[in-house]
Amino acid sequence: MSLFVNPDNSAFQAALNARIYVDKTELIEYTNSVLESTEAFICNSRPRRFGKSVTADMLTAYYSKGCDSEEMFSSLKIGQNENYKKYLNQYDVIHFDVQWCMEPAGGPDKVVGFIIKSVLAELRELYPEHLSAGICSLPEALSLINAATKRKFVIVIDEWDVLIRDEGANQKIQEEYINFLRGMFKGTMPTRYMALAYLTGILPIKKIQTQSALNNFNEFTMLDARGFAKYIGFTEDEVKMLCAEYERDFEKVKHWYDGYLLEGYEVYNPKAVIEVLLWNKYQSYWSRTGTYDAIVPLINMDFDGLKSSIIAMLSGSQVEVDVSCFQNDTVNFTSKDDVLTYLIHLGYLGYNQSTQRAFIPNEEIRQELTAAVRRKRWNEMIHFQKESEDLLNATLDKDSEVVADGIEKIHMEYASAIEYNDENSLSSVLTIGYLSSMKYYFKPVRELPAGRGFADFVYLPKPEYINEYPALLVELKWNKNAFTAIEQIKERRYPETLLNYTGNILLVGINYDKKSKKHECVIEEYGIKNIL
């Protein structure tokens, strides 16, 4: 059996044998629709543990002549397509994992040579009459086979970007690898011998200056997933069905592992969802991936606004990010936007394409980023957390003056770049100020439908803290007064939305006076008996 040319379907069969498998074979309908066209050059980038290798193995099992996969796919979603047999096991497939190749090659500097030598040797066994011993170029070999037989190839490269990420500082390795990929895929000749090229990894294709090194590829990324959105991770509907099957609390799973927003789909990390379904342990599984150590130096880069952006997102806020300048490598960071864009590709941040804002997607990632910050003991973070804890404690003590002074101080010291001109800007400062609440409370819900309107913020304590910490129902006012905020909460009966909540509630009204440039606060207790 060949290692790289026309592999069998055993790798995909292993995925099907797993206790939990979510069928994503409808992706094949798309790849079939673009076969042997200029759209058949695809790079699908996504974070670790989001099913990259399973997808690569699926495509190999479907197209490879090295196996008979009819029974395997007949019971899957693609098997319901009346034309699914048309391309089934009809192509010579070349499939290699660049990460795997590093060890047998003898190091990253020998990977390209190892791939070329190995694939050529296997092609000579299949097509001895068309490839002489003197042929040492893989693109040339594919061209000669195509010219003689009219056969086209499907090429699947897993972890395509590992040399870009891990050897970013080695210019020689980078150039050799990029030139190898260009020889394989760019220009007119590859369209003659290529039925489908599918690259998958964490990063999109590296940019040379402002252009992609392989600008004939269609890219589907965490920034712009387009039609691939529902094939990247688990969708909300899929997670709901799994939670019902395994008798897990869907809302709890959602809080911990949801948050990636792709083309209108709420997308979950498959690895984390599978772990919690199997073991019923709600914890972070992220630090077990290979990218964790990479984020510590990233978030400590000395770029203006980077640390304050991290603090803001840890507090539940979203921050604007320009994703257009990132070079899609791990060396050329020139601004906080480049760092944040890389964190989006790594899966440590979510991205809203409509608003062009980054955010921390869920509790799992929030814990990981908090741990990363702690490991480097940011002086700014340590000082800020103390002030945030003081603000929360003053709120719980109903000390309105201290709360008003605390918000004022946090605004001046940590959020002064936020232009104060409406309630939205005030809300940004508030979320930053209450960062310490995330230990005891769920991520604040903004504009929760309540009574006859929308409450600005609702902080609900986690179940283990419900007897010690009240819910916080916060109403903000701009250039009015804090008493008006409290009255609005009562008149519009906002607390009624918490009817199933059995703990105490604090009503918090906060106003910013434009003339005096001062904050004011009013806090009242609203016991559950007021609702019942």
mmCIF file with all atom_site columns, N, CA and C in Angstrom, residues 63 78 84 96 106 118 145 148 199 243 276 334 338 342 410 470 496 501:
data_model
loop_
_atom_site.group_PDB
_atom_site.id
_atom_site.type_symbol
_atom_site.label_atom_id
_atom_site.label_alt_id
_atom_site.label_comp_id
_atom_site.label_asym_id
_atom_site.label_entity_id
_atom_site.label_seq_id
_atom_site.pdbx_PDB_ins_code
_atom_site.Cartn_x
_atom_site.Cartn_y
_atom_site.Cartn_z
_atom_site.occupancy
_atom_site.B_iso_or_equiv
_atom_site.pdbx_formal_charge
_atom_site.auth_seq_id
_atom_site.auth_comp_id
_atom_site.auth_asym_id
_atom_site.auth_atom_id
_atom_site.pdbx_PDB_model_num
ATOM 1  N N  . TYR A 1 63  ? -12.448 10.149 -2.988  1.00 0.00 ? 63  TYR A N  1
ATOM 2  C CA . TYR A 1 63  ? -11.924 10.263 -4.351  1.00 0.00 ? 63  TYR A CA 1
ATOM 3  C C  . TYR A 1 63  ? -10.887 9.196  -4.713  1.00 0.00 ? 63  TYR A C  1
ATOM 4  N N  . ILE A 1 78  ? -23.900 12.380 1.978   1.00 0.00 ? 78  ILE A N  1
ATOM 5  C CA . ILE A 1 78  ? -23.576 12.483 0.559   1.00 0.00 ? 78  ILE A CA 1
ATOM 6  C C  . ILE A 1 78  ? -24.168 11.316 -0.221  1.00 0.00 ? 78  ILE A C  1
ATOM 7  N N  . TYR A 1 84  ? -23.837 10.796 -6.295  1.00 0.00 ? 84  TYR A N  1
ATOM 8  C CA . TYR A 1 84  ? -22.650 10.692 -5.456  1.00 0.00 ? 84  TYR A CA 1
ATOM 9  C C  . TYR A 1 84  ? -21.650 9.645  -5.959  1.00 0.00 ? 84  TYR A C  1
ATOM 10 N N  . PHE A 1 96  ? -0.866  14.072 1.745   1.00 0.00 ? 96  PHE A N  1
ATOM 11 C CA . PHE A 1 96  ? 0.197   14.028 2.753   1.00 0.00 ? 96  PHE A CA 1
ATOM 12 C C  . PHE A 1 96  ? -0.050  15.081 3.823   1.00 0.00 ? 96  PHE A C  1
ATOM 13 N N  . GLY A 1 106 ? 13.593  13.928 8.491   1.00 0.00 ? 106 GLY A N  1
ATOM 14 C CA . GLY A 1 106 ? 14.827  14.260 9.195   1.00 0.00 ? 106 GLY A CA 1
ATOM 15 C C  . GLY A 1 106 ? 14.941  15.717 9.575   1.00 0.00 ? 106 GLY A C  1
ATOM 16 N N  . SER A 1 118 ? 9.388   10.896 -2.203  1.00 0.00 ? 118 SER A N  1
ATOM 17 C CA . SER A 1 118 ? 8.457   9.820  -1.846  1.00 0.00 ? 118 SER A CA 1
ATOM 18 C C  . SER A 1 118 ? 7.312   9.702  -2.839  1.00 0.00 ? 118 SER A C  1
ATOM 19 N N  . ILE A 1 145 ? 2.252   12.527 -16.870 1.00 0.00 ? 145 ILE A N  1
ATOM 20 C CA . ILE A 1 145 ? 1.216   11.495 -16.717 1.00 0.00 ? 145 ILE A CA 1
ATOM 21 C C  . ILE A 1 145 ? -0.093  11.963 -17.338 1.00 0.00 ? 145 ILE A C  1
ATOM 22 N N  . ALA A 1 148 ? -0.003  11.911 -21.164 1.00 0.00 ? 148 ALA A N  1
ATOM 23 C CA . ALA A 1 148 ? -0.052  10.567 -21.744 1.00 0.00 ? 148 ALA A CA 1
ATOM 24 C C  . ALA A 1 148 ? -1.373  9.861  -21.502 1.00 0.00 ? 148 ALA A C  1
ATOM 25 N N  . LEU A 1 199 ? -6.160  22.276 0.438   1.00 0.00 ? 199 LEU A N  1
ATOM 26 C CA . LEU A 1 199 ? -5.176  22.548 1.488   1.00 0.00 ? 199 LEU A CA 1
ATOM 27 C C  . LEU A 1 199 ? -5.912  22.902 2.767   1.00 0.00 ? 199 LEU A C  1
ATOM 28 N N  . CYS A 1 243 ? -26.622 16.927 22.609  1.00 0.00 ? 243 CYS A N  1
ATOM 29 C CA . CYS A 1 243 ? -26.938 17.114 24.027  1.00 0.00 ? 243 CYS A CA 1
ATOM 30 C C  . CYS A 1 243 ? -28.180 16.314 24.422  1.00 0.00 ? 243 CYS A C  1
ATOM 31 N N  . VAL A 1 276 ? -16.975 16.918 26.596  1.00 0.00 ? 276 VAL A N  1
ATOM 32 C CA . VAL A 1 276 ? -17.980 17.152 27.637  1.00 0.00 ? 276 VAL A CA 1
ATOM 33 C C  . VAL A 1 276 ? -19.160 16.193 27.481  1.00 0.00 ? 276 VAL A C  1
ATOM 34 N N  . THR A 1 334 ? 3.100   43.725 13.012  1.00 0.00 ? 334 THR A N  1
ATOM 35 C CA . THR A 1 334 ? 3.434   45.153 13.029  1.00 0.00 ? 334 THR A CA 1
ATOM 36 C C  . THR A 1 334 ? 2.488   45.985 13.870  1.00 0.00 ? 334 THR A C  1
ATOM 37 N N  . ASP A 1 338 ? -2.583  42.871 13.878  1.00 0.00 ? 338 ASP A N  1
ATOM 38 C CA . ASP A 1 338 ? -1.981  41.632 13.382  1.00 0.00 ? 338 ASP A CA 1
ATOM 39 C C  . ASP A 1 338 ? -2.057  40.539 14.441  1.00 0.00 ? 338 ASP A C  1
ATOM 40 N N  . TYR A 1 342 ? -4.253  37.043 14.180  1.00 0.00 ? 342 TYR A N  1
ATOM 41 C CA . TYR A 1 342 ? -3.666  35.714 14.364  1.00 0.00 ? 342 TYR A CA 1
ATOM 42 C C  . TYR A 1 342 ? -4.420  34.930 15.436  1.00 0.00 ? 342 TYR A C  1
ATOM 43 N N  . ILE A 1 410 ? -11.638 53.829 36.509  1.00 0.00 ? 410 ILE A N  1
ATOM 44 C CA . ILE A 1 410 ? -11.371 52.823 35.472  1.00 0.00 ? 410 ILE A CA 1
ATOM 45 C C  . ILE A 1 410 ? -11.481 53.448 34.085  1.00 0.00 ? 410 ILE A C  1
ATOM 46 N N  . PRO A 1 470 ? -25.844 38.187 44.484  1.00 0.00 ? 470 PRO A N  1
ATOM 47 C CA . PRO A 1 470 ? -27.133 38.515 43.864  1.00 0.00 ? 470 PRO A CA 1
ATOM 48 C C  . PRO A 1 470 ? -26.978 38.726 42.361  1.00 0.00 ? 470 PRO A C  1
ATOM 49 N N  . GLU A 1 496 ? -38.915 41.071 36.190  1.00 0.00 ? 496 GLU A N  1
ATOM 50 C CA . GLU A 1 496 ? -39.811 39.959 35.909  1.00 0.00 ? 496 GLU A CA 1
ATOM 51 C C  . GLU A 1 496 ? -39.216 38.952 34.939  1.00 0.00 ? 496 GLU A C  1
ATOM 52 N N  . TYR A 1 501 ? -35.466 32.824 38.521  1.00 0.00 ? 501 TYR A N  1
ATOM 53 C CA . TYR A 1 501 ? -34.256 33.015 39.314  1.00 0.00 ? 501 TYR A CA 1
ATOM 54 C C  . TYR A 1 501 ? -34.651 33.080 40.790  1.00 0.00 ? 501 TYR A C  1
#
